XYZ file of C-alpha atoms in Angstrom:
450
model
C -7.928 -4.941 33.448
C -6.890 -6.039 29.981
C -6.892 -9.794 29.536
C -6.550 -11.961 26.447
C -6.302 -15.663 25.660
C -2.891 -17.390 25.744
C -2.854 -21.048 24.822
C -6.374 -21.583 26.078
C -5.943 -19.539 29.265
C -5.912 -15.860 30.126
C -2.871 -13.974 31.271
C -2.389 -10.414 32.407
C 0.588 -8.854 34.122
C -0.391 -6.239 36.643
C 1.999 -3.992 38.570
C 1.552 -1.376 41.281
C 3.919 1.529 41.841
C 4.602 4.425 44.126
C 5.587 7.782 42.653
C 9.038 9.288 41.887
C 11.463 6.768 40.448
C 8.315 4.804 39.642
C 7.773 6.855 36.467
C 11.051 5.601 35.026
C 10.173 2.079 36.157
C 6.831 2.318 34.358
C 8.489 3.553 31.155
C 11.023 0.753 31.232
C 8.369 -1.849 32.007
C 6.377 -0.727 28.977
C 9.441 -0.887 26.717
C 10.741 -4.259 27.861
C 7.309 -5.858 28.001
C 6.407 -4.831 24.452
C 9.766 -5.900 23.039
C 10.285 -9.173 24.902
C 6.890 -10.655 25.735
C 4.526 -12.498 23.368
C 1.902 -10.436 21.620
C -0.768 -12.534 23.326
C 0.140 -11.083 26.734
C -1.161 -7.812 28.135
C 0.350 -5.498 30.718
C -1.686 -3.543 33.253
C 0.115 -0.815 35.184
C -1.512 0.695 38.265
C 0.374 3.856 39.129
C -0.120 5.375 42.559
C 0.221 9.097 43.166
C -0.635 11.418 46.026
C -3.428 13.229 44.210
C -5.561 13.037 41.082
C -3.825 15.978 39.388
C -0.464 14.246 39.502
C -2.113 10.953 38.544
C -3.645 12.406 35.397
C -0.389 14.123 34.469
C 1.523 10.863 34.957
C -0.896 8.933 32.735
C -0.606 11.598 30.024
C 3.191 11.302 30.060
C 3.100 7.510 30.132
C 0.694 7.345 27.205
C 2.998 9.643 25.259
C 5.931 7.365 26.098
C 3.908 4.311 25.054
C 3.123 5.802 21.649
C 6.755 6.817 21.187
C 7.985 3.373 22.188
C 5.640 1.608 19.777
C 6.544 3.984 16.963
C 10.286 3.635 17.522
C 10.105 -0.166 17.525
C 8.046 -0.165 14.320
C 5.410 -2.295 15.988
C 1.870 -1.967 14.722
C 0.024 0.831 16.505
C -2.549 -1.694 17.693
C 0.066 -2.978 20.132
C -0.569 0.054 22.302
C -3.704 -1.841 23.281
C -1.507 -4.422 25.005
C -0.778 -1.890 27.762
C -3.516 -0.673 30.057
C -2.706 2.270 32.338
C -4.630 3.491 35.363
C -3.826 5.409 38.499
C -4.937 5.328 42.119
C -4.263 7.885 44.829
C -2.596 7.098 48.137
C -0.743 9.004 50.824
C 1.666 6.485 52.365
C 2.007 8.449 55.607
C -1.761 8.122 56.165
C -2.787 4.600 57.146
C -6.427 5.469 56.419
C -5.416 6.302 52.864
C -3.442 3.054 52.600
C -6.471 1.095 53.857
C -8.727 2.859 51.332
C -6.414 1.879 48.443
C -6.290 -1.703 49.692
C -10.089 -1.954 49.767
C -10.409 -0.326 46.344
C -8.005 -2.780 44.706
C -9.561 -5.785 46.439
C -12.928 -4.769 45.049
C -11.995 -4.102 41.418
C -8.709 -5.894 40.626
C -8.674 -9.669 39.966
C -4.990 -10.205 40.691
C -1.558 -8.621 40.913
C 1.596 -10.222 39.581
C 4.004 -7.751 41.153
C 4.137 -4.718 43.393
C 7.180 -2.470 43.119
C 7.693 -0.395 46.251
C 9.981 2.530 45.582
C 9.054 5.382 47.901
C 12.053 7.544 48.705
C 11.119 10.209 51.276
C 14.345 11.299 52.922
C 13.552 14.246 55.233
C 16.884 15.728 54.146
C 17.505 19.240 55.422
C 20.723 20.175 53.652
C 24.370 19.350 53.047
C 27.421 19.775 55.238
C 29.399 21.582 52.542
C 32.850 21.611 54.177
C 32.637 17.852 54.761
C 31.225 17.304 51.264
C 34.040 19.219 49.577
C 36.730 17.495 51.632
C 35.477 13.933 51.200
C 34.762 14.345 47.489
C 38.208 15.788 46.786
C 40.030 13.150 48.852
C 37.923 10.049 48.051
C 35.735 10.908 45.062
C 33.955 7.644 44.265
C 33.343 6.549 47.863
C 32.064 10.008 48.810
C 29.673 10.035 45.840
C 28.416 6.516 46.622
C 28.169 6.479 50.429
C 27.977 10.191 51.324
C 28.487 11.228 54.927
C 27.611 14.860 54.340
C 23.837 14.740 53.845
C 21.911 16.294 56.737
C 18.566 14.935 57.934
C 16.074 16.031 60.542
C 15.387 13.941 63.638
C 12.009 13.211 65.181
C 9.933 13.606 62.002
C 6.468 12.172 62.701
C 3.347 11.667 60.627
C 0.244 13.634 61.452
C -2.020 11.824 63.951
C -3.476 8.886 62.055
C -6.958 8.620 63.540
C -7.724 11.977 65.148
C -8.615 13.440 61.760
C -9.607 12.358 58.299
C -7.670 13.520 55.203
C -9.689 15.630 52.772
C -10.122 12.623 50.499
C -12.266 11.037 53.240
C -14.478 14.045 53.914
C -14.681 16.220 56.977
C -15.762 13.544 59.472
C -13.500 12.894 62.426
C -12.465 9.336 63.161
C -13.110 7.901 66.608
C -11.943 4.888 68.551
C -13.930 1.941 69.766
C -14.014 2.350 73.540
C -14.409 -1.393 74.013
C -10.890 -1.822 72.639
C -9.476 0.725 75.038
C -8.250 2.939 72.236
C -8.422 6.718 72.502
C -6.962 9.551 70.523
C -4.535 10.263 73.328
C -3.219 6.698 73.272
C -2.250 6.730 69.606
C 1.490 6.006 69.424
C 3.693 8.122 67.168
C 4.716 6.963 63.700
C 7.957 8.068 62.103
C 7.233 9.890 58.850
C 10.170 8.429 56.911
C 9.503 4.955 58.309
C 5.809 5.141 57.413
C 6.443 6.450 53.898
C 9.322 4.130 52.989
C 8.407 0.958 54.876
C 5.279 0.719 57.006
C 2.727 2.119 54.552
C 3.928 -0.384 51.954
C 4.099 -3.133 54.552
C 0.441 -2.698 55.502
C -0.644 -2.417 51.885
C 1.105 -5.590 50.756
C -0.397 -7.607 53.595
C -3.856 -6.429 52.593
C -3.198 -7.232 48.934
C -1.811 -10.723 49.596
C -5.035 -12.238 48.165
C -4.411 -10.538 44.814
C -0.762 -11.548 44.781
C -1.720 -15.149 45.531
C -4.600 -15.348 43.082
C -2.978 -17.521 40.404
C -4.304 -20.774 38.928
C -2.607 -23.983 39.998
C -1.299 -24.479 36.457
C 0.490 -21.102 36.537
C 4.154 -21.389 37.553
C 4.307 -17.697 38.517
C 3.956 -16.326 42.023
C 3.194 -12.836 43.218
C 6.266 -10.654 43.723
C 6.716 -7.936 46.331
C 9.677 -5.961 45.014
C 11.285 -3.547 47.460
C 13.507 -0.774 46.130
C 16.260 -0.113 48.652
C 19.465 1.928 48.536
C 23.223 1.468 48.544
C 23.276 3.702 51.614
C 21.486 1.109 53.770
C 24.527 0.433 55.930
C 24.474 -1.321 59.292
C 25.463 1.672 61.427
C 22.381 3.618 60.310
C 19.901 1.171 61.889
C 19.086 0.130 65.431
C 16.375 -2.375 66.309
C 15.677 -0.377 69.479
C 14.722 2.567 67.225
C 12.878 0.539 64.581
C 11.191 3.588 63.080
C 14.359 5.675 62.975
C 12.615 8.509 64.827
C 15.719 9.343 66.854
C 18.159 8.553 64.073
C 20.023 11.308 62.226
C 19.918 8.931 59.235
C 16.217 8.053 59.132
C 16.174 7.462 55.353
C 19.128 5.107 55.448
C 17.661 3.405 58.529
C 14.398 2.718 56.708
C 16.256 1.207 53.764
C 18.389 -0.986 56.046
C 15.170 -2.267 57.625
C 13.885 -2.999 54.114
C 17.014 -5.057 53.396
C 16.644 -7.024 56.626
C 12.965 -7.842 56.104
C 13.310 -8.847 52.455
C 16.458 -10.965 52.778
C 15.274 -12.870 55.859
C 11.677 -13.361 54.689
C 12.233 -16.988 53.629
C 14.370 -18.143 56.557
C 12.944 -20.794 58.914
C 13.715 -18.566 61.903
C 11.395 -15.812 60.622
C 8.673 -18.045 59.154
C 6.432 -17.668 62.210
C 5.946 -13.993 61.374
C 6.735 -13.808 57.645
C 4.341 -16.632 56.728
C 1.603 -15.052 58.813
C 2.213 -11.723 57.105
C 1.946 -13.237 53.622
C -1.067 -15.438 54.321
C -4.051 -15.137 51.990
C -7.042 -13.426 53.514
C -10.695 -13.475 52.480
C -11.977 -10.484 50.586
C -15.454 -8.990 50.910
C -16.328 -10.683 47.611
C -15.300 -14.163 48.756
C -12.217 -16.307 49.103
C -9.477 -15.897 46.529
C -7.913 -18.921 44.906
C -4.410 -19.268 46.296
C -1.621 -21.470 45.035
C 1.558 -20.096 46.617
C 2.322 -17.252 48.954
C 3.846 -14.129 47.380
C 7.607 -13.742 47.569
C 9.704 -10.738 48.502
C 12.573 -9.522 46.337
C 15.091 -6.761 47.025
C 16.514 -4.300 44.495
C 18.170 -0.895 44.321
C 18.601 1.650 41.489
C 22.284 2.381 42.005
C 23.091 6.095 42.218
C 20.943 8.160 39.880
C 19.942 11.789 39.646
C 16.569 12.362 41.273
C 14.982 15.108 43.294
C 15.165 13.297 46.637
C 17.666 15.933 47.829
C 16.542 19.430 46.887
C 19.342 21.239 45.057
C 19.548 24.407 42.962
C 19.604 23.617 39.240
C 23.304 24.362 38.819
C 24.198 22.019 41.689
C 21.920 19.336 40.259
C 23.852 19.410 36.986
C 27.183 19.422 38.839
C 26.029 16.391 40.806
C 25.046 14.585 37.613
C 28.423 15.397 36.060
C 30.147 14.048 39.172
C 28.191 10.799 38.771
C 29.488 10.397 35.212
C 33.032 10.941 36.458
C 32.500 8.198 39.055
C 31.444 5.869 36.252
C 34.578 6.706 34.250
C 36.653 5.999 37.363
C 35.241 2.480 37.494
C 32.166 2.682 39.709
C 29.480 0.203 38.584
C 26.769 1.864 40.667
C 26.474 5.300 39.101
C 23.539 4.652 36.786
C 22.955 8.433 36.740
C 19.682 8.303 34.745
C 16.490 7.136 36.461
C 15.657 4.982 33.422
C 18.953 3.101 33.891
C 18.292 2.890 37.632
C 15.008 1.125 36.835
C 16.923 -1.792 35.292
C 16.998 -4.073 38.362
C 13.382 -3.609 39.558
C 12.053 -4.187 36.049
C 14.289 -7.224 35.537
C 12.944 -8.777 38.726
C 9.361 -7.931 37.778
C 9.492 -9.436 34.269
C 11.970 -12.319 34.560
C 10.592 -15.879 34.385
C 9.940 -17.342 37.810
C 12.140 -20.324 36.995
C 15.117 -18.013 36.379
C 14.739 -16.204 39.688
C 14.231 -19.464 41.567
C 17.315 -21.000 39.953
C 19.500 -18.020 40.864
C 18.359 -18.065 44.475
C 18.773 -21.822 44.765
C 22.349 -21.733 43.517
C 23.608 -18.473 45.035
C 21.049 -17.417 47.634
C 18.593 -14.491 47.871
C 20.206 -11.268 46.677
C 19.941 -7.541 46.735
C 19.761 -6.948 42.980
C 21.318 -3.674 41.900
C 21.113 -1.637 38.714
C 24.656 -1.144 37.415
C 26.631 -0.016 34.352
C 30.130 -0.236 32.960
C 32.214 2.806 32.031
C 30.423 3.080 28.680
C 26.978 2.989 30.285
C 26.063 -0.571 29.309
C 23.355 -1.681 31.721
C 23.347 -4.832 33.810
C 22.005 -6.255 37.060
C 24.494 -7.197 39.792
C 24.322 -8.824 43.182
C 25.047 -6.234 45.842
C 26.917 -6.788 49.083
C 24.841 -6.382 52.241
C 26.526 -6.195 55.647
C 25.725 -9.388 57.535
C 24.399 -11.127 54.418
C 27.172 -10.807 51.867
C 26.081 -11.387 48.272
C 23.660 -14.249 48.930
C 23.670 -15.191 52.595
C 26.250 -17.963 52.122
C 29.453 -17.906 54.165
C 32.578 -18.726 52.165
C 30.813 -18.164 48.878
C 32.147 -14.672 48.272
C 33.077 -13.881 44.667
C 36.439 -12.389 45.545
C 37.285 -8.756 44.937
C 34.489 -6.944 43.177
C 34.241 -3.419 41.919
C 31.910 -1.201 43.843
C 32.604 -2.466 47.368
C 32.399 0.015 50.173
C 35.784 0.853 51.637
C 36.376 -1.291 54.708
C 33.822 -3.930 53.714
C 34.528 -7.346 55.221
C 33.799 -10.754 53.790
C 30.848 -12.519 55.371
C 31.598 -14.568 58.490
C 29.440 -17.161 60.204
C 29.059 -14.926 63.248
C 27.933 -11.952 61.165
C 25.504 -14.170 59.233
C 23.981 -15.473 62.483
C 23.697 -11.956 63.910
C 21.901 -10.816 60.753
C 19.414 -13.677 61.052
C 18.752 -12.849 64.703
C 18.229 -9.211 63.713
C 15.814 -10.328 61.006
C 13.797 -12.360 63.496
C 13.544 -9.408 65.888
C 12.540 -7.020 63.090
C 9.875 -9.353 61.715
C 8.437 -9.848 65.204
C 8.358 -6.099 65.836
C 6.858 -5.293 62.435
C 4.108 -7.871 62.769
C 3.275 -6.619 66.248
C 3.111 -3.057 64.939
C 0.975 -4.084 61.962
C -1.550 -5.949 64.104
C -1.691 -3.084 66.584
C -2.467 -0.524 63.896
C -4.901 -2.770 62.030
C -6.925 -3.127 65.241
C -7.067 0.639 65.443
C -8.133 0.953 61.801
C -10.754 -1.755 62.245
C -12.081 0.128 65.271
C -12.482 3.289 63.196
C -14.310 1.413 60.428
C -16.515 -0.260 63.034
C -17.687 3.094 64.435
C -18.509 4.336 60.935
C -20.554 1.336 59.814
């Protein structure tokens, strides 16, 4: 990790990313860090990919972007040394792979300032074309912002977690510790979309809490867990009784709604029993980390941008992108269209001074920060309405009519706010129970191998 002296102390910013939209986030982080942060500060980016081939390709592209960015800004070439890039491999639907990444980072990384979690596995199977054509022609902007015509598979599960080892772990088969009463047959199912978009990240961030908390007492910063959600995370897509969205026809949207609930309720007194336990600092194999403050969760979304999350023929991809630009001209603030523009909100949260974020939350409440643009494409970050939470969790503090509201959206009421908090408490309790259950299983596997 690159580290240099700043006013008598060392400072390094270190970020961790999943793949996909993460490439645009990395590019934007490099640009904004080099142009806005003091030359005495260094940036370390840890990019995660599914395999080494993709990791090497990503680093090659990022290094090319870094050189281009430095050249375009007419900054001395030596400033490329302010950015250190590395990659790690992880398969988020394999908890063994997640545990391996956790242990690797704990062993060789002094600290993390932020983790940006942007996985976007959707399990989409196609498009209901008659419904798509009708809704787009009759309600263009709403249909291109909250589409009802995407088709998803139900019952998508991960491969068995502990009955086999991925190739990265060799050919050995994992086994359970009989004393814990765990057998291969007793392994509960895990929803693939849930594991990729939520649970894999959830386990990883708990394990990396020591790195996120490892800041000197004199440092005002605190570790940031930055979730990347979606505008499509509407209330009807999620049910607490189907936490993993296994039976849901909207498993992607369900996983993002769960993300919203966990992040926005993470600082409430009613969830502190579970959220504080989740974010507690553990002891690494190399000793106890110095902890000042627990990490903090933040919630963002990229707006609507053109990515490959829904597989489309090339001609339809370009038609979709053109439709997004039309939405922007019609007044939609959410059609960022380009992934680089969609990275605006996550990067803003990652690099903003802690005092600024704290001040905004103190005055207006925790927010879902969204990447947005005006009709000319000028970028900005906006608070985004969340059903049951409003724009900041404060009843009666609505900003009036805003552009970009979903049709039929209702102003926040006290009853809806209370229901959201109750839902948050249930979700945190369920997630912590699930985490502890699976960590016992993983510990049992490691115990049989030692």
